[in-house]
C-alpha positions as a printed Julia matrix, in Angstrom:
397×3 Matrix{Float64}:
 106.51  21.91   98.98
 104.47  19.38  101.04
 102.21  22.09  102.48
 101.51  23.4    98.96
 100.62  19.89   97.87
  98.26  19.56  100.87
  96.67  22.93  100.02
  96.19  21.81   96.44
  94.46  18.57   97.5
  92.03  20.47   99.74
  91.29  23.04   97.03
  90.88  20.39   94.33
  88.4   18.52   96.52
  86.41  21.73   97.02
  86.41  22.46   93.27
  85.27  18.94   92.46
  82.39  19.06   94.95
  81.16  22.42   93.68
  81.83  22.3    89.92
  79.03  24.65   88.82
  79.8   27.32   91.41
  83.51  27.12   90.62
  82.78  27.62   86.91
  80.43  30.55   87.52
  83.03  32.08   89.86
  85.7   32.0    87.15
  83.36  33.17   84.35
  84.07  36.89   84.82
  87.82  36.26   84.77
  87.47  34.05   81.67
  85.53  36.73   79.76
  87.81  39.58   80.84
  91.08  37.8    80.01
  89.71  36.51   76.67
  88.64  40.04   75.68
  92.01  41.5    76.64
  93.86  38.88   74.56
  91.55  39.49   71.57
  91.68  43.29   71.72
  95.43  43.59   72.28
  96.34  41.05   69.58
  93.89  42.6    67.09
  95.12  46.11   67.87
  98.74  45.03   67.4
  97.83  43.35   64.11
  96.2   46.56   62.86
  99.19  48.67   63.89
 101.56  46.31   62.1
  99.36  46.48   58.99
  99.4   50.29   59.01
 103.2   50.4    59.42
 103.56  47.98   56.51
 101.23  50.02   54.29
 103.14  53.25   54.87
 106.46  51.53   54.3
 104.97  50.12   51.12
 104.0   53.55   49.76
 107.49  54.84   50.33
 109.52  56.62   52.97
 110.18  59.59   50.67
 106.57  60.71   50.17
 105.0   63.65   51.99
 101.22  64.11   52.09
  99.66  67.58   52.07
  95.95  67.69   52.93
  93.29  70.13   54.07
  93.64  71.33   57.66
  90.13  70.29   58.68
  90.64  66.7    57.51
  90.59  64.08   60.27
  91.2   60.65   58.81
  92.1   59.4    55.34
  91.87  61.85   52.4
  88.41  61.99   50.84
  86.27  64.04   48.45
  84.83  66.27   51.19
  88.13  68.01   52.07
  90.55  69.59   49.64
  93.01  72.35   48.8
  93.22  74.65   45.8
  95.08  73.04   42.89
  97.21  76.21   42.44
  99.17  75.3    45.59
 101.0   72.67   43.55
 103.33  75.21   41.93
 104.24  76.62   45.37
 105.03  73.15   46.76
 107.19  72.39   43.7
 109.37  75.42   44.49
 110.5   73.99   47.83
 114.07  72.71   47.95
 114.28  68.91   47.9
 110.96  68.3    46.13
 111.3   65.95   43.13
 107.7   66.2    41.89
 104.14  66.68   43.13
 101.3   64.31   42.31
  97.88  65.97   42.77
  95.16  63.43   43.53
  91.42  63.92   43.61
  89.18  61.33   45.2
  85.53  60.62   44.47
  83.02  57.84   44.96
  81.31  56.58   41.83
  79.06  53.78   40.64
  80.99  51.4    38.42
  78.93  49.05   36.28
  80.29  45.86   34.74
  78.31  43.03   33.15
  75.05  44.78   34.19
  76.15  44.78   37.83
  76.79  48.05   39.68
  79.02  48.72   42.7
  80.26  51.75   44.65
  84.0   52.34   44.17
  86.6   54.95   45.17
  87.89  56.71   42.06
  91.31  58.41   42.14
  92.13  61.05   39.58
  95.8   60.57   38.63
  98.21  62.85   36.78
  99.03  60.8    33.66
 102.11  62.94   32.93
 103.81  61.02   35.75
 102.95  57.77   33.97
 104.73  54.75   35.43
 107.1   56.85   37.58
 104.52  57.84   40.19
 103.33  54.28   40.74
 106.87  52.86   40.69
 107.97  55.25   43.44
 105.23  53.87   45.69
 106.22  50.27   44.84
 102.94  49.49   43.05
 103.29  47.11   40.1
 100.92  45.9    37.4
  99.84  42.3    37.27
  98.74  42.77   33.68
  98.25  45.6    31.18
 100.06  48.95   31.07
 100.31  52.27   32.88
  98.8   55.54   31.68
 100.28  57.56   28.85
  99.78  61.34   28.59
  97.24  60.91   25.78
  94.95  58.51   27.65
  91.39  59.69   28.13
  88.68  57.13   28.82
  91.06  54.6    30.35
  91.31  53.25   33.87
  93.62  51.07   35.98
  91.94  49.04   38.7
  93.0   47.37   41.95
  93.23  43.61   42.27
  90.14  43.21   44.43
  88.1   45.31   42.01
  89.1   42.99   39.16
  88.65  39.67   40.96
  86.23  40.0    43.86
  83.88  42.92   43.33
  81.72  41.4    40.6
  80.45  37.92   39.86
  82.52  37.96   36.68
  86.23  38.83   36.68
  87.3   42.01   34.92
  90.09  41.58   32.39
  92.28  43.88   30.33
  90.41  45.68   27.52
  87.03  45.05   29.18
  84.67  48.02   29.1
  83.01  49.37   32.24
  80.86  52.38   33.03
  81.53  54.86   35.82
  78.63  57.21   36.52
  77.29  56.41   33.04
  80.53  57.1    31.14
  82.36  54.27   29.37
  85.94  53.42   30.23
  88.36  50.76   29.04
  90.49  48.82   31.53
  94.14  49.2    30.5
  95.8   47.79   33.62
  95.22  45.7    36.74
  97.52  46.12   39.75
  99.19  43.26   41.55
  97.68  42.45   44.93
  99.32  44.73   47.49
  97.3   44.18   50.65
  96.8   47.98   50.8
  93.93  50.29   49.81
  95.25  50.23   46.23
  93.53  46.83   45.85
  90.12  48.48   46.21
  90.62  51.65   44.14
  90.05  52.75   40.55
  92.51  55.16   38.88
  91.69  57.42   35.95
  93.34  60.46   34.29
  93.08  63.58   36.44
  91.44  65.76   33.78
  88.84  63.1    32.99
  88.06  62.78   36.68
  87.5   66.54   36.9
  85.09  66.38   33.95
  83.21  63.4    35.34
  82.81  64.64   38.92
  82.93  68.4    38.38
  85.58  69.35   40.98
  87.76  71.49   38.71
  89.77  73.47   41.27
  90.21  71.08   44.2
  92.93  68.6    45.06
  92.18  66.2    47.93
  95.79  65.25   48.58
  99.14  66.35   47.2
 101.62  63.46   47.21
 105.06  65.04   47.3
 108.02  62.89   46.28
 111.41  63.86   47.74
 114.73  63.72   45.88
 117.28  61.08   46.83
 119.64  62.09   49.61
 117.38  64.87   50.89
 116.19  64.92   54.52
 112.43  64.4    54.43
 111.77  66.25   57.71
 113.62  69.34   56.5
 111.68  69.3    53.24
 108.4   68.94   55.15
 109.31  72.04   57.18
 110.09  73.88   53.96
 106.68  72.96   52.51
 105.03  74.07   55.74
 106.78  77.46   55.58
 105.85  77.97   51.91
 102.18  77.08   52.44
 101.97  79.37   55.47
 103.48  82.18   53.43
 100.79  81.7    50.76
  97.74  80.85   52.89
  98.58  82.9    56.03
  96.76  80.28   58.11
  98.38  77.28   59.83
  95.0   75.59   60.25
  94.25  75.59   56.5
  96.55  72.66   55.71
  98.45  69.71   57.2
 101.84  68.38   56.11
 102.52  64.74   57.0
 105.62  62.62   56.6
 105.04  58.83   56.56
 106.48  58.56   60.09
 104.07  61.24   61.32
 101.12  59.55   59.62
 101.99  56.19   61.15
 102.41  57.79   64.58
  99.13  59.7    64.23
  97.1   56.66   63.25
  98.78  54.42   65.81
  98.0   56.97   68.52
  94.34  56.79   67.53
  94.39  52.99   67.48
  96.23  52.96   70.8
  93.6   55.19   72.4
  90.81  52.97   71.04
  92.63  49.86   72.31
  93.02  51.38   75.78
  89.32  52.26   75.85
  88.23  48.79   74.73
  90.67  47.11   77.11
  89.25  49.22   79.95
  85.8   47.86   79.04
  87.27  44.34   79.19
  88.67  45.27   82.61
  85.11  45.72   83.86
  84.61  41.99   83.3
  87.69  41.36   85.42
  86.27  43.53   88.2
  83.01  41.58   88.01
  85.07  38.39   88.11
  87.0   39.65   91.14
  83.74  40.42   92.97
  82.52  36.94   92.05
  85.66  35.34   93.5
  85.35  37.4    96.68
  81.7   36.43   97.09
  82.48  32.77   96.45
  85.35  32.82   98.95
  83.16  34.37  101.67
  80.62  31.61  101.04
  83.4   29.02  101.12
  84.66  30.34  104.46
  81.17  30.06  105.97
  80.61  26.55  104.57
  83.95  25.34  105.89
  83.77  26.94  109.33
  83.8   23.57  111.12
  86.67  22.45  108.87
  88.6   25.56  109.93
  87.84  24.72  113.56
  89.18  21.19  113.14
  92.33  22.45  111.39
  92.98  24.9   114.23
  92.28  22.25  116.86
  95.0   20.01  115.4
  97.55  22.8   115.33
  96.96  24.89  112.19
  98.06  28.5   112.64
  96.29  31.65  111.39
  98.92  31.95  108.69
  98.12  28.42  107.44
  94.4   29.19  107.17
  95.14  32.56  105.51
  97.46  30.97  102.93
  94.97  28.18  102.21
  92.2   30.57  101.21
  94.56  32.98   99.43
  96.0   30.1    97.44
  92.49  28.92   96.56
  91.42  32.41   95.4
  94.61  32.8    93.35
  94.09  29.38   91.79
  90.53  30.29   90.82
  91.86  33.41   89.08
  94.64  31.4    87.42
  92.26  28.72   86.1
  89.94  31.41   84.76
  92.95  33.11   83.16
  94.1   29.91   81.44
  90.63  29.23   80.01
  90.3   32.88   78.98
  93.69  32.82   77.23
  92.78  29.68   75.28
  89.45  31.18   74.21
  91.11  34.52   73.4
  93.79  32.88   71.22
  91.22  30.79   69.32
  88.93  33.78   68.7
  91.87  36.08   67.78
  93.2   33.72   65.12
  89.63  33.08   63.96
  89.18  36.85   63.42
  92.52  36.95   61.59
  91.42  34.13   59.3
  88.11  35.89   58.65
  89.84  39.2    57.85
  92.22  37.4    55.5
  89.23  35.89   53.68
  87.74  39.39   53.33
  90.93  40.67   51.71
  92.69  42.22   54.74
  95.74  39.95   54.63
  97.96  42.55   56.28
  96.15  42.31   59.62
  98.17  39.36   60.83
  97.17  38.28   64.3
  99.9   37.06   66.64
  99.64  36.46   70.37
 103.01  37.03   72.03
 104.33  34.89   74.87
 104.69  38.09   76.94
 100.96  38.78   76.53
 100.12  35.21   77.62
 102.42  35.32   80.65
 101.16  38.79   81.58
  97.53  37.64   81.37
  98.31  34.59   83.53
 100.08  36.67   86.16
  97.37  39.32   86.08
  94.52  36.81   86.51
  96.37  35.12   89.41
  96.93  38.49   91.13
  93.26  39.47   90.61
  92.2   36.2    92.23
  94.71  36.65   95.05
  93.56  40.19   95.85
  89.91  39.1    95.73
  90.59  36.45   98.37
  92.39  38.68  100.88
  89.35  39.73  102.96
  87.63  36.31  103.02
  90.96  34.64  103.84
  91.61  37.12  106.65
  88.15  36.48  108.07
  88.68  32.71  107.99
  92.08  32.99  109.67
  90.63  35.08  112.53
  88.07  32.45  113.56
  88.45  30.94  117.01
  88.73  27.14  117.06
  86.04  26.64  119.74
  83.5   28.93  118.02
  84.22  27.35  114.64
  83.66  23.82  115.99
  80.31  24.9   117.45
  79.15  26.38  114.1
  76.16  24.64  112.54
């Protein structure tokens, strides 16, 4: 314990005498650790948000989309609407909700904005929304006779325009007038930013009469969703004769698919952050070589009074590790502050589900990692210092 205390006093004195160089030495470690904390915590927050969203839309819903679609359903990729009757034949299917998606210009109070418009089968009325746990804040759901009526997400009503949209307000979408009959409660999902209109009206307005962008398939209670998904896959292959023409996703598969993508992106970005750590390690090594040269006479004196090679080696290794540790601590503090700052900013922009949290395991791992990086960086300079001969070191000018 006493020798560690003596090491610490020597190292502290060196840090104090060379403040600027010590700071510049730790800068690469600080940046690298801060980036790792930010990227990992943000990536975890996004994965948690995605899991929540898919749990929110229901564990009994299967999505059927075009085979060449990579990413969320959109207007560019679709399947023929006639496939609905084939999907409905599959054992375990309760009902099929065909959805078409388009982008349109919605004008309210002389102010226009681009919105995503979802064509919805009004025959399902409240049932389809209820099964995905989406509730109205005000107004009503569609009825089969509705024509020029829309239901809008919470962000559309409150944040998109300078003036709030209320029930019975009139808006225009691509020049056609619609009346707002319902406003959804805030969900924290994409529903908040979407506009829903009757399916037939959407086909008239956007002209895509034969295409469905996504079939949302609801499964009966007590039925195994994976078995039903396999049944849908077999039926669609029988009809289309091409496995690549469609994709069948259960919620678990969708979550896994998206999290795999996010995980790959996180690994890539973390690898970029690792470059900063490598730069930091090179900086520590360079600084330690310089320190060994500057303290050659000091090494000579220490050896002359009985210090062993192991003592000199441990002194410089401990110093290098401490530099890495200090850089890691500063980097963690910066990373935590920036991470929660990003979380606060995302919350203000309406992405409340991306909840940033920095785990104690991440903090301890970053501390240990930065200490090890510093330690490894100091091995060669420490070995060189320990190999010096006392007489030669005392003669060094």
